[in-house]
N, CA, C and O atoms as a DFTB+ gen file, in Angstrom:
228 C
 N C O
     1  1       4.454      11.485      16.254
     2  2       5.057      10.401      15.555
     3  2       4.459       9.101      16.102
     4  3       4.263       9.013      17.314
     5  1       4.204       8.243      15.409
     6  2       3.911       6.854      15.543
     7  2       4.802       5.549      15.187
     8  3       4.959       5.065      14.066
     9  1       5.314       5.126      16.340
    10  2       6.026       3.897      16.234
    11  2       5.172       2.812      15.941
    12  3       3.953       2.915      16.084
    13  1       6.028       1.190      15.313
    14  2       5.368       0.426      15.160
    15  2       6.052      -0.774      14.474
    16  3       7.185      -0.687      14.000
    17  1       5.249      -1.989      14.440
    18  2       6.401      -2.977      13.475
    19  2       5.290      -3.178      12.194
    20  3       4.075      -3.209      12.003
    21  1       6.510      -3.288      11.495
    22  2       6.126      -3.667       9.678
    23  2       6.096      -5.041       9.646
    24  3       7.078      -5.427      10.280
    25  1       5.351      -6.145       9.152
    26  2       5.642      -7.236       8.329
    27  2       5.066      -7.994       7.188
    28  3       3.966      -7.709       6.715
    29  1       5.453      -8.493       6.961
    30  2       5.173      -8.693       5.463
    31  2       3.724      -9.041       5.274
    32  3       3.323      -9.787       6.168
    33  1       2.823      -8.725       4.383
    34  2       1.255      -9.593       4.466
    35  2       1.518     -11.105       3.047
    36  3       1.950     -11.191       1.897
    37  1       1.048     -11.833       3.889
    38  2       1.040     -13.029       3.058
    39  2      -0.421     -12.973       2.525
    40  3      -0.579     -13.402       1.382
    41  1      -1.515     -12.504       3.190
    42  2      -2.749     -12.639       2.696
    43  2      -3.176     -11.547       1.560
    44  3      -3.663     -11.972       0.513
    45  1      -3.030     -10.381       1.722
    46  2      -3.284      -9.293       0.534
    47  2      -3.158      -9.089      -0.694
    48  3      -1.984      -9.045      -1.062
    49  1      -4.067      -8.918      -1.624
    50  2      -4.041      -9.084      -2.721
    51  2      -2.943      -8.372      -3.535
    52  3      -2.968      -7.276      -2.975
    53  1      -1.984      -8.269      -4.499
    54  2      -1.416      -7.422      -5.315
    55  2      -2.542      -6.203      -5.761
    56  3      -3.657      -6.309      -6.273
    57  1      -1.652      -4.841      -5.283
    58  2      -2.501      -3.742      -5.495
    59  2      -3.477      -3.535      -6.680
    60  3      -4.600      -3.040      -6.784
    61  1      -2.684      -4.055      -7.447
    62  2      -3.910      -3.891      -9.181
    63  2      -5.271      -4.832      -9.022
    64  3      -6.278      -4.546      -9.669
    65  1      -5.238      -6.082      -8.034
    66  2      -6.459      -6.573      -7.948
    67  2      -7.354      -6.247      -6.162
    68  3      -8.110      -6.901      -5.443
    69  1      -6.852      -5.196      -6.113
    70  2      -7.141      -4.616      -5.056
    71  2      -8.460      -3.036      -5.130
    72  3      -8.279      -1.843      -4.888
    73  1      -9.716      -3.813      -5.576
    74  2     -10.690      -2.829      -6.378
    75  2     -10.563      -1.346      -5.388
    76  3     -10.307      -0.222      -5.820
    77  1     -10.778      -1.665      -4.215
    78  2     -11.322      -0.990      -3.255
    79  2      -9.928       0.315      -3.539
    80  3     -10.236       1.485      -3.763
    81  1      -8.542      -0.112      -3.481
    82  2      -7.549       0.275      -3.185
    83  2      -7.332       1.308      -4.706
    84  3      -7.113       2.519      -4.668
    85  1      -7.447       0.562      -5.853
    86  2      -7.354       0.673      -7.431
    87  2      -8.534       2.307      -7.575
    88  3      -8.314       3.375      -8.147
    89  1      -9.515       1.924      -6.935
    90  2     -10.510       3.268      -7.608
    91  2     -10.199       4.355      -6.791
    92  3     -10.474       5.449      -7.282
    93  1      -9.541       4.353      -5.318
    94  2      -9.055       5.389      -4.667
    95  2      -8.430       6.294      -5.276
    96  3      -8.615       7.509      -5.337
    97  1      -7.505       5.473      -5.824
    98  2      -5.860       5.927      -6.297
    99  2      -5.718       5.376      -7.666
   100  3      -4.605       4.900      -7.885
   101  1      -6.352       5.337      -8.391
   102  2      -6.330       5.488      -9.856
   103  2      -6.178       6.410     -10.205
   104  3      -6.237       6.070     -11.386
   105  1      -5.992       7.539     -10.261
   106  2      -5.862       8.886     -11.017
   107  2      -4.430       8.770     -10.571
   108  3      -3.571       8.705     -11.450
   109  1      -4.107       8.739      -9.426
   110  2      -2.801       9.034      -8.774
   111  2      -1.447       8.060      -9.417
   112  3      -0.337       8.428      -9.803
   113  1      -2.087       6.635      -9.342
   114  2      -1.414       5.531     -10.052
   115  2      -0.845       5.635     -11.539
   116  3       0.202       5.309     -12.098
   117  1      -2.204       6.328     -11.958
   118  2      -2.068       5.758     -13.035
   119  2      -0.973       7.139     -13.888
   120  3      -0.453       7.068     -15.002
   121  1      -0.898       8.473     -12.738
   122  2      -0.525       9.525     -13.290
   123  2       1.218       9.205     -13.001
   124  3       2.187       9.401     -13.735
   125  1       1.144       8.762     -11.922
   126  2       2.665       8.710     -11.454
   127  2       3.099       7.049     -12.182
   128  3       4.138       6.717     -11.611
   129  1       2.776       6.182     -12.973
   130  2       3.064       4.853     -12.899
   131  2       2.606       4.306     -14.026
   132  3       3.246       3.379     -14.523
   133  1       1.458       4.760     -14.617
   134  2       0.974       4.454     -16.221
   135  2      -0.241       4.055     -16.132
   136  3      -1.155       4.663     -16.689
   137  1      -0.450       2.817     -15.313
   138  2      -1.533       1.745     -14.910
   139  2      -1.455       1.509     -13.553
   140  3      -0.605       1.954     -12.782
   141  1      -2.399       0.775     -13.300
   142  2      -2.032      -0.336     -11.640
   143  2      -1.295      -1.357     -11.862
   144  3      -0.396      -1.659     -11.078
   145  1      -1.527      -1.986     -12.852
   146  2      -0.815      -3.234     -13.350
   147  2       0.952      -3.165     -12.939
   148  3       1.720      -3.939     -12.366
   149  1       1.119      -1.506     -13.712
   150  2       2.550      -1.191     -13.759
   151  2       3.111      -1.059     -12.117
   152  3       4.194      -1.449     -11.683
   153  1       1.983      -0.368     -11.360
   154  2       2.581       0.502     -10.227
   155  2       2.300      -1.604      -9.220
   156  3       2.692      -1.728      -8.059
   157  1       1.835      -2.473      -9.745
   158  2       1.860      -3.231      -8.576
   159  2       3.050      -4.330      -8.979
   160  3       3.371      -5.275      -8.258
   161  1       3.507      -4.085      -9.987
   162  2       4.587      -4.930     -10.210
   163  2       5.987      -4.037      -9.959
   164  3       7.088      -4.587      -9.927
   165  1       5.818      -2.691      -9.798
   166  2       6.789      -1.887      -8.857
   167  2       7.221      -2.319      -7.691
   168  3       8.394      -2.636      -7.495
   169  1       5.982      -2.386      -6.509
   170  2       5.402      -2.536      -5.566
   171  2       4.842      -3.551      -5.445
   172  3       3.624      -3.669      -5.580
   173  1       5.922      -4.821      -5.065
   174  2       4.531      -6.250      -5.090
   175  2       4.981      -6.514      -4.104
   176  3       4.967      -7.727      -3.896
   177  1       5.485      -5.816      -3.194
   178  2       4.919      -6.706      -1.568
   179  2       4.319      -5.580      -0.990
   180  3       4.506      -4.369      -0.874
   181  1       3.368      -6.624      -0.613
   182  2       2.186      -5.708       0.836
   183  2       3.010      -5.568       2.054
   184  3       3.790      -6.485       2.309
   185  1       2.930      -4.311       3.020
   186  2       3.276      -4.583       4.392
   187  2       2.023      -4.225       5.050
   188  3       1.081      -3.538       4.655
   189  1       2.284      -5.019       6.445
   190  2       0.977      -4.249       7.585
   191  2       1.923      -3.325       8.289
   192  3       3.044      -3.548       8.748
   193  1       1.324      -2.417       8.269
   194  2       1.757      -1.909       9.699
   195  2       1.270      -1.838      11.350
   196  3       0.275      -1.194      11.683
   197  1       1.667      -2.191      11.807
   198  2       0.993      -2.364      13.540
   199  2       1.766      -0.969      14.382
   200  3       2.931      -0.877      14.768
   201  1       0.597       0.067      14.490
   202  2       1.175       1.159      15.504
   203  2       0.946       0.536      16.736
   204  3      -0.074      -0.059      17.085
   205  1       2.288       0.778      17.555
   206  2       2.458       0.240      19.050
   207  2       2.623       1.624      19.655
   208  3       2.105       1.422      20.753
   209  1       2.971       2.793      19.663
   210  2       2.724       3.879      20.205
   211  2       2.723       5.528      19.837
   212  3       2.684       5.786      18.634
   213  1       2.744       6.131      20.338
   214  2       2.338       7.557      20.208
   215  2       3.315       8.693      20.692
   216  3       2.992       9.297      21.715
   217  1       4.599       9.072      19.981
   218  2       5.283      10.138      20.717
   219  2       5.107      11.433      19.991
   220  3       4.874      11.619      18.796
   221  1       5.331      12.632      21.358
   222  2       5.360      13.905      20.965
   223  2       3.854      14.703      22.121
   224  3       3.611      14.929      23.306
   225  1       3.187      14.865      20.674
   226  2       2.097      16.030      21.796
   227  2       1.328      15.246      23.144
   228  3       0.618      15.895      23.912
């Protein structure tokens, strides 16, 4: 398991103008959500995540 803090990204683009992110997961998006358009106005905040540590093995 990996702990860590979430916060919000002020800099990141909304996923639909996010090319790199969009051609990954276009099939996936667009199967579960219609479009990107749709799935980033679902989903319009970015988080970062910052792992701070490592428990278990």
């Amino acid at each position: 398991m990996i702990t860590g803090e979430a916060s919000v990204s002020t800099t990141d683009l909304p996923a639909d103008q996010n090319h790199v992110y969009v051609e990954k997961y276009r099939e996936l998006i667009t199967r579960l959500f219609g479009s990107p358009e749709r799935f980033a106005e679902l989903y319009s905040i970015a988080l970062r995540i910052s792992p701070q540590s490592i428990r278990g093995h």
